[in-house]
Amino acid sequence: MIIILRPDTDKTEAAYAKLMKYLQDLPNIAIRLHDEKGDEQTLTEIYLVGNTMPLASDEIEAYEVVDRVVRVSREYRILGRHKDDDRDTHFEYNGVRFGQDNLQIFAGLCAVDNLAHVEMMMKALQESGLQCTRMGAYKPRTSPYSFQGHGQECLPYVFELAGKYCIKVVSMEITHDAHIEEIHKALESAGNPTGVMLQIGTRNTQNFELLKSVGRQNQFPVLLKRGFGITLEESLNAAEYLASEGNRNVIFCLRGMKTNYGDPHRNLVDFSHVPAVKTMTRMPVCIDPSHSVGSRNMSPDNIMDIFHSTAQGVIAGANMILVDFHPRPEKALVDGPQALKMDELAWFLDDIQIAREAYLKRCELQKQLAKVS
Ligand code: PEP
Ligand code: MN
């Protein structure tokens, strides 16, 4: 059960103490407090953990400081969507809005290789009016002999260039909790010219200690990739780990499932789960067509499979796109075969626009039909 207090409730006032006294006297119920600090107000939520079935919502709602009570099902207590649950389905970070109702595009390098390529990418993004990117510094690789990413060495120029080209959020995978501090320090040394979204890769979806560390910090939002060989429920529980430690600014990313049934794609594209995740949780949903499809294959209509899959996710309501580009894919140190080229960026964006407009039209049609019936 979640008790949502009136905005800006003062924890020193008697009415608050009265509620807390009532809650603390409840047998076998643990209490957890969470403050959600927004620009305009602070919302306090009180989580009651234990057998809350015998508790009457209206009795609790009668307390002066209580705004409303939400009964949660056992699944995904914090990030889930529950009955009569009108909590937010969006958050803002560094001036960029992430929500179940909008769409952000993160085009960029799978792995940072050199300064020149980072600059070419950032410049192209700015020219296209984009404000987010992906830049891999820490790369988890199947072979220990493959390029592992430049790590913290490349952070100063990545952040500085992001600032120079007005990029507000850089999505970057981390594979160890020490990377959080490295990123924090590099941002600070550069004068915080940009923001970072911490990416948890598919190989780490169930690295619970990493999830806990990332969940304990609130400086950076998190992009959690779906585990490629586990159930959707298990991956959603991984997201809930982040929230249960305190960080609710989580985006869930579909990136395909590892199975030969997806051939000839690198992974079985799972973007039909976009609406399913939006139904089960309040998280914005990201799609990663590059790692799902894994190649620049083109179908007979002269449209690349990556474009087709992106459109399929967007027309189903996806809220974020993570996509690999590279100025010279043949020279890329990681995932070159799936990278789009710089002169394909405008085409890609136009194609997304068509799919997004179609999605919005579909929502509008549904609204009209609901009015009539
Ligand atoms: C990536 O986005 O660079 C990546 C390695 O993705 P995934 O964890 O989905 O394989
Ligand atoms: Mn990759």
JSON list of N, CA, C and O in Angstrom, two decimals, residues 153-187:
[
{"chain": "A", "resi": 153, "resn": "GLU", "atom": "N", "xyz": [39.15, 7.27, -19.61]},
{"chain": "A", "resi": 153, "resn": "GLU", "atom": "CA", "xyz": [40.07, 8.09, -20.40]},
{"chain": "A", "resi": 153, "resn": "GLU", "atom": "C", "xyz": [39.34, 9.00, -21.41]},
{"chain": "A", "resi": 153, "resn": "GLU", "atom": "O", "xyz": [39.76, 10.12, -21.65]},
{"chain": "A", "resi": 154, "resn": "CYS", "atom": "N", "xyz": [38.26, 8.48, -21.99]},
{"chain": "A", "resi": 154, "resn": "CYS", "atom": "CA", "xyz": [37.58, 9.27, -23.02]},
{"chain": "A", "resi": 154, "resn": "CYS", "atom": "C", "xyz": [36.51, 10.22, -22.46]},
{"chain": "A", "resi": 154, "resn": "CYS", "atom": "O", "xyz": [35.98, 11.06, -23.19]},
{"chain": "A", "resi": 155, "resn": "LEU", "atom": "N", "xyz": [36.20, 10.07, -21.18]},
{"chain": "A", "resi": 155, "resn": "LEU", "atom": "CA", "xyz": [35.09, 10.87, -20.64]},
{"chain": "A", "resi": 155, "resn": "LEU", "atom": "C", "xyz": [35.29, 12.38, -20.78]},
{"chain": "A", "resi": 155, "resn": "LEU", "atom": "O", "xyz": [34.35, 13.09, -21.17]},
{"chain": "A", "resi": 156, "resn": "PRO", "atom": "N", "xyz": [36.51, 12.91, -20.50]},
{"chain": "A", "resi": 156, "resn": "PRO", "atom": "CA", "xyz": [36.66, 14.38, -20.60]},
{"chain": "A", "resi": 156, "resn": "PRO", "atom": "C", "xyz": [36.27, 14.92, -21.97]},
{"chain": "A", "resi": 156, "resn": "PRO", "atom": "O", "xyz": [35.51, 15.89, -22.06]},
{"chain": "A", "resi": 157, "resn": "TYR", "atom": "N", "xyz": [36.75, 14.29, -23.05]},
{"chain": "A", "resi": 157, "resn": "TYR", "atom": "CA", "xyz": [36.40, 14.88, -24.36]},
{"chain": "A", "resi": 157, "resn": "TYR", "atom": "C", "xyz": [34.95, 14.56, -24.77]},
{"chain": "A", "resi": 157, "resn": "TYR", "atom": "O", "xyz": [34.32, 15.36, -25.45]},
{"chain": "A", "resi": 158, "resn": "VAL", "atom": "N", "xyz": [34.43, 13.44, -24.33]},
{"chain": "A", "resi": 158, "resn": "VAL", "atom": "CA", "xyz": [33.02, 13.15, -24.65]},
{"chain": "A", "resi": 158, "resn": "VAL", "atom": "C", "xyz": [32.12, 14.20, -24.01]},
{"chain": "A", "resi": 158, "resn": "VAL", "atom": "O", "xyz": [31.24, 14.78, -24.67]},
{"chain": "A", "resi": 159, "resn": "PHE", "atom": "N", "xyz": [32.36, 14.50, -22.74]},
{"chain": "A", "resi": 159, "resn": "PHE", "atom": "CA", "xyz": [31.49, 15.46, -22.04]},
{"chain": "A", "resi": 159, "resn": "PHE", "atom": "C", "xyz": [31.69, 16.89, -22.57]},
{"chain": "A", "resi": 159, "resn": "PHE", "atom": "O", "xyz": [30.74, 17.64, -22.73]},
{"chain": "A", "resi": 160, "resn": "GLU", "atom": "N", "xyz": [32.96, 17.22, -22.80]},
{"chain": "A", "resi": 160, "resn": "GLU", "atom": "CA", "xyz": [33.24, 18.57, -23.31]},
{"chain": "A", "resi": 160, "resn": "GLU", "atom": "C", "xyz": [32.57, 18.79, -24.67]},
{"chain": "A", "resi": 160, "resn": "GLU", "atom": "O", "xyz": [31.93, 19.82, -24.92]},
{"chain": "A", "resi": 161, "resn": "LEU", "atom": "N", "xyz": [32.67, 17.80, -25.55]},
{"chain": "A", "resi": 161, "resn": "LEU", "atom": "CA", "xyz": [32.05, 17.94, -26.88]},
{"chain": "A", "resi": 161, "resn": "LEU", "atom": "C", "xyz": [30.52, 17.93, -26.79]},
{"chain": "A", "resi": 161, "resn": "LEU", "atom": "O", "xyz": [29.85, 18.63, -27.54]},
{"chain": "A", "resi": 162, "resn": "ALA", "atom": "N", "xyz": [30.00, 17.17, -25.85]},
{"chain": "A", "resi": 162, "resn": "ALA", "atom": "CA", "xyz": [28.53, 17.17, -25.68]},
{"chain": "A", "resi": 162, "resn": "ALA", "atom": "C", "xyz": [28.09, 18.59, -25.33]},
{"chain": "A", "resi": 162, "resn": "ALA", "atom": "O", "xyz": [27.11, 19.10, -25.88]},
{"chain": "A", "resi": 163, "resn": "GLY", "atom": "N", "xyz": [28.83, 19.23, -24.43]},
{"chain": "A", "resi": 163, "resn": "GLY", "atom": "CA", "xyz": [28.50, 20.60, -24.05]},
{"chain": "A", "resi": 163, "resn": "GLY", "atom": "C", "xyz": [28.62, 21.54, -25.24]},
{"chain": "A", "resi": 163, "resn": "GLY", "atom": "O", "xyz": [27.74, 22.37, -25.50]},
{"chain": "A", "resi": 164, "resn": "LYS", "atom": "N", "xyz": [29.71, 21.37, -26.00]},
{"chain": "A", "resi": 164, "resn": "LYS", "atom": "CA", "xyz": [29.95, 22.25, -27.15]},
{"chain": "A", "resi": 164, "resn": "LYS", "atom": "C", "xyz": [28.79, 22.18, -28.15]},
{"chain": "A", "resi": 164, "resn": "LYS", "atom": "O", "xyz": [28.41, 23.19, -28.75]},
{"chain": "A", "resi": 165, "resn": "TYR", "atom": "N", "xyz": [28.21, 20.99, -28.34]},
{"chain": "A", "resi": 165, "resn": "TYR", "atom": "CA", "xyz": [27.14, 20.84, -29.33]},
{"chain": "A", "resi": 165, "resn": "TYR", "atom": "C", "xyz": [25.74, 20.77, -28.68]},
{"chain": "A", "resi": 165, "resn": "TYR", "atom": "O", "xyz": [24.79, 20.26, -29.30]},
{"chain": "A", "resi": 166, "resn": "CYS", "atom": "N", "xyz": [25.66, 21.27, -27.45]},
{"chain": "A", "resi": 166, "resn": "CYS", "atom": "CA", "xyz": [24.37, 21.39, -26.75]},
{"chain": "A", "resi": 166, "resn": "CYS", "atom": "C", "xyz": [23.63, 20.05, -26.59]},
{"chain": "A", "resi": 166, "resn": "CYS", "atom": "O", "xyz": [22.40, 20.00, -26.71]},
{"chain": "A", "resi": 167, "resn": "ILE", "atom": "N", "xyz": [24.38, 18.99, -26.37]},
{"chain": "A", "resi": 167, "resn": "ILE", "atom": "CA", "xyz": [23.75, 17.69, -26.11]},
{"chain": "A", "resi": 167, "resn": "ILE", "atom": "C", "xyz": [23.48, 17.62, -24.61]},
{"chain": "A", "resi": 167, "resn": "ILE", "atom": "O", "xyz": [24.39, 17.81, -23.80]},
{"chain": "A", "resi": 168, "resn": "LYS", "atom": "N", "xyz": [22.25, 17.36, -24.26]},
{"chain": "A", "resi": 168, "resn": "LYS", "atom": "CA", "xyz": [21.87, 17.43, -22.84]},
{"chain": "A", "resi": 168, "resn": "LYS", "atom": "C", "xyz": [21.96, 16.10, -22.09]},
{"chain": "A", "resi": 168, "resn": "LYS", "atom": "O", "xyz": [22.12, 16.08, -20.88]},
{"chain": "A", "resi": 169, "resn": "VAL", "atom": "N", "xyz": [21.80, 15.00, -22.81]},
{"chain": "A", "resi": 169, "resn": "VAL", "atom": "CA", "xyz": [21.89, 13.69, -22.12]},
{"chain": "A", "resi": 169, "resn": "VAL", "atom": "C", "xyz": [22.68, 12.70, -22.96]},
{"chain": "A", "resi": 169, "resn": "VAL", "atom": "O", "xyz": [22.40, 12.50, -24.15]},
{"chain": "A", "resi": 170, "resn": "VAL", "atom": "N", "xyz": [23.70, 12.09, -22.33]},
{"chain": "A", "resi": 170, "resn": "VAL", "atom": "CA", "xyz": [24.51, 11.06, -22.98]},
{"chain": "A", "resi": 170, "resn": "VAL", "atom": "C", "xyz": [24.20, 9.73, -22.30]},
{"chain": "A", "resi": 170, "resn": "VAL", "atom": "O", "xyz": [24.40, 9.59, -21.10]},
{"chain": "A", "resi": 171, "resn": "SER", "atom": "N", "xyz": [23.72, 8.77, -23.07]},
{"chain": "A", "resi": 171, "resn": "SER", "atom": "CA", "xyz": [23.48, 7.45, -22.49]},
{"chain": "A", "resi": 171, "resn": "SER", "atom": "C", "xyz": [24.77, 6.65, -22.56]},
{"chain": "A", "resi": 171, "resn": "SER", "atom": "O", "xyz": [25.41, 6.58, -23.62]},
{"chain": "A", "resi": 172, "resn": "MET", "atom": "N", "xyz": [25.16, 6.07, -21.45]},
{"chain": "A", "resi": 172, "resn": "MET", "atom": "CA", "xyz": [26.46, 5.41, -21.37]},
{"chain": "A", "resi": 172, "resn": "MET", "atom": "C", "xyz": [26.37, 4.18, -20.48]},
{"chain": "A", "resi": 172, "resn": "MET", "atom": "O", "xyz": [25.94, 4.27, -19.33]},
{"chain": "A", "resi": 173, "resn": "GLU", "atom": "N", "xyz": [26.73, 3.04, -21.02]},
{"chain": "A", "resi": 173, "resn": "GLU", "atom": "CA", "xyz": [26.67, 1.82, -20.21]},
{"chain": "A", "resi": 173, "resn": "GLU", "atom": "C", "xyz": [27.75, 1.81, -19.15]},
{"chain": "A", "resi": 173, "resn": "GLU", "atom": "O", "xyz": [28.88, 2.25, -19.39]},
{"chain": "A", "resi": 174, "resn": "ILE", "atom": "N", "xyz": [27.39, 1.32, -17.97]},
{"chain": "A", "resi": 174, "resn": "ILE", "atom": "CA", "xyz": [28.42, 1.07, -16.96]},
{"chain": "A", "resi": 174, "resn": "ILE", "atom": "C", "xyz": [28.37, -0.41, -16.62]},
{"chain": "A", "resi": 174, "resn": "ILE", "atom": "O", "xyz": [27.32, -1.04, -16.68]},
{"chain": "A", "resi": 175, "resn": "THR", "atom": "N", "xyz": [29.53, -0.96, -16.28]},
{"chain": "A", "resi": 175, "resn": "THR", "atom": "CA", "xyz": [29.57, -2.39, -16.00]},
{"chain": "A", "resi": 175, "resn": "THR", "atom": "C", "xyz": [30.03, -2.66, -14.56]},
{"chain": "A", "resi": 175, "resn": "THR", "atom": "O", "xyz": [30.10, -3.81, -14.13]},
{"chain": "A", "resi": 176, "resn": "HIS", "atom": "N", "xyz": [30.36, -1.58, -13.84]},
{"chain": "A", "resi": 176, "resn": "HIS", "atom": "CA", "xyz": [30.87, -1.72, -12.48]},
{"chain": "A", "resi": 176, "resn": "HIS", "atom": "C", "xyz": [30.44, -0.50, -11.70]},
{"chain": "A", "resi": 176, "resn": "HIS", "atom": "O", "xyz": [30.38, 0.61, -12.28]},
{"chain": "A", "resi": 177, "resn": "ASP", "atom": "N", "xyz": [30.18, -0.66, -10.39]},
{"chain": "A", "resi": 177, "resn": "ASP", "atom": "CA", "xyz": [29.69, 0.52, -9.65]},
{"chain": "A", "resi": 177, "resn": "ASP", "atom": "C", "xyz": [30.74, 1.63, -9.57]},
{"chain": "A", "resi": 177, "resn": "ASP", "atom": "O", "xyz": [30.39, 2.80, -9.42]},
{"chain": "A", "resi": 178, "resn": "ALA", "atom": "N", "xyz": [32.02, 1.29, -9.70]},
{"chain": "A", "resi": 178, "resn": "ALA", "atom": "CA", "xyz": [33.07, 2.33, -9.65]},
{"chain": "A", "resi": 178, "resn": "ALA", "atom": "C", "xyz": [32.92, 3.32, -10.80]},
{"chain": "A", "resi": 178, "resn": "ALA", "atom": "O", "xyz": [33.38, 4.47, -10.71]},
{"chain": "A", "resi": 179, "resn": "HIS", "atom": "N", "xyz": [32.26, 2.88, -11.88]},
{"chain": "A", "resi": 179, "resn": "HIS", "atom": "CA", "xyz": [32.09, 3.77, -13.04]},
{"chain": "A", "resi": 179, "resn": "HIS", "atom": "C", "xyz": [31.18, 4.96, -12.73]},
{"chain": "A", "resi": 179, "resn": "HIS", "atom": "O", "xyz": [31.28, 6.00, -13.36]},
{"chain": "A", "resi": 180, "resn": "ILE", "atom": "N", "xyz": [30.29, 4.79, -11.75]},
{"chain": "A", "resi": 180, "resn": "ILE", "atom": "CA", "xyz": [29.37, 5.90, -11.40]},
{"chain": "A", "resi": 180, "resn": "ILE", "atom": "C", "xyz": [30.21, 7.08, -10.91]},
{"chain": "A", "resi": 180, "resn": "ILE", "atom": "O", "xyz": [30.01, 8.22, -11.33]},
{"chain": "A", "resi": 181, "resn": "GLU", "atom": "N", "xyz": [31.14, 6.80, -10.03]},
{"chain": "A", "resi": 181, "resn": "GLU", "atom": "CA", "xyz": [31.98, 7.85, -9.46]},
{"chain": "A", "resi": 181, "resn": "GLU", "atom": "C", "xyz": [32.90, 8.45, -10.54]},
{"chain": "A", "resi": 181, "resn": "GLU", "atom": "O", "xyz": [33.13, 9.65, -10.58]},
{"chain": "A", "resi": 182, "resn": "GLU", "atom": "N", "xyz": [33.42, 7.58, -11.41]},
{"chain": "A", "resi": 182, "resn": "GLU", "atom": "CA", "xyz": [34.29, 8.08, -12.50]},
{"chain": "A", "resi": 182, "resn": "GLU", "atom": "C", "xyz": [33.52, 9.08, -13.38]},
{"chain": "A", "resi": 182, "resn": "GLU", "atom": "O", "xyz": [34.04, 10.12, -13.76]},
{"chain": "A", "resi": 183, "resn": "ILE", "atom": "N", "xyz": [32.27, 8.74, -13.67]},
{"chain": "A", "resi": 183, "resn": "ILE", "atom": "CA", "xyz": [31.45, 9.63, -14.52]},
{"chain": "A", "resi": 183, "resn": "ILE", "atom": "C", "xyz": [31.13, 10.91, -13.76]},
{"chain": "A", "resi": 183, "resn": "ILE", "atom": "O", "xyz": [31.25, 12.02, -14.30]},
{"chain": "A", "resi": 184, "resn": "HIS", "atom": "N", "xyz": [30.78, 10.77, -12.50]},
{"chain": "A", "resi": 184, "resn": "HIS", "atom": "CA", "xyz": [30.46, 11.94, -11.67]},
{"chain": "A", "resi": 184, "resn": "HIS", "atom": "C", "xyz": [31.66, 12.90, -11.64]},
{"chain": "A", "resi": 184, "resn": "HIS", "atom": "O", "xyz": [31.51, 14.10, -11.86]},
{"chain": "A", "resi": 185, "resn": "LYS", "atom": "N", "xyz": [32.86, 12.35, -11.40]},
{"chain": "A", "resi": 185, "resn": "LYS", "atom": "CA", "xyz": [34.06, 13.19, -11.30]},
{"chain": "A", "resi": 185, "resn": "LYS", "atom": "C", "xyz": [34.39, 13.85, -12.63]},
{"chain": "A", "resi": 185, "resn": "LYS", "atom": "O", "xyz": [34.74, 15.03, -12.67]},
{"chain": "A", "resi": 186, "resn": "ALA", "atom": "N", "xyz": [34.28, 13.08, -13.71]},
{"chain": "A", "resi": 186, "resn": "ALA", "atom": "CA", "xyz": [34.61, 13.65, -15.03]},
{"chain": "A", "resi": 186, "resn": "ALA", "atom": "C", "xyz": [33.64, 14.76, -15.41]},
{"chain": "A", "resi": 186, "resn": "ALA", "atom": "O", "xyz": [34.04, 15.77, -15.98]},
{"chain": "A", "resi": 187, "resn": "LEU", "atom": "N", "xyz": [32.38, 14.58, -15.05]},
{"chain": "A", "resi": 187, "resn": "LEU", "atom": "CA", "xyz": [31.39, 15.62, -15.35]},
{"chain": "A", "resi": 187, "resn": "LEU", "atom": "C", "xyz": [31.72, 16.88, -14.56]},
{"chain": "A", "resi": 187, "resn": "LEU", "atom": "O", "xyz": [31.68, 17.99, -15.09]}
]
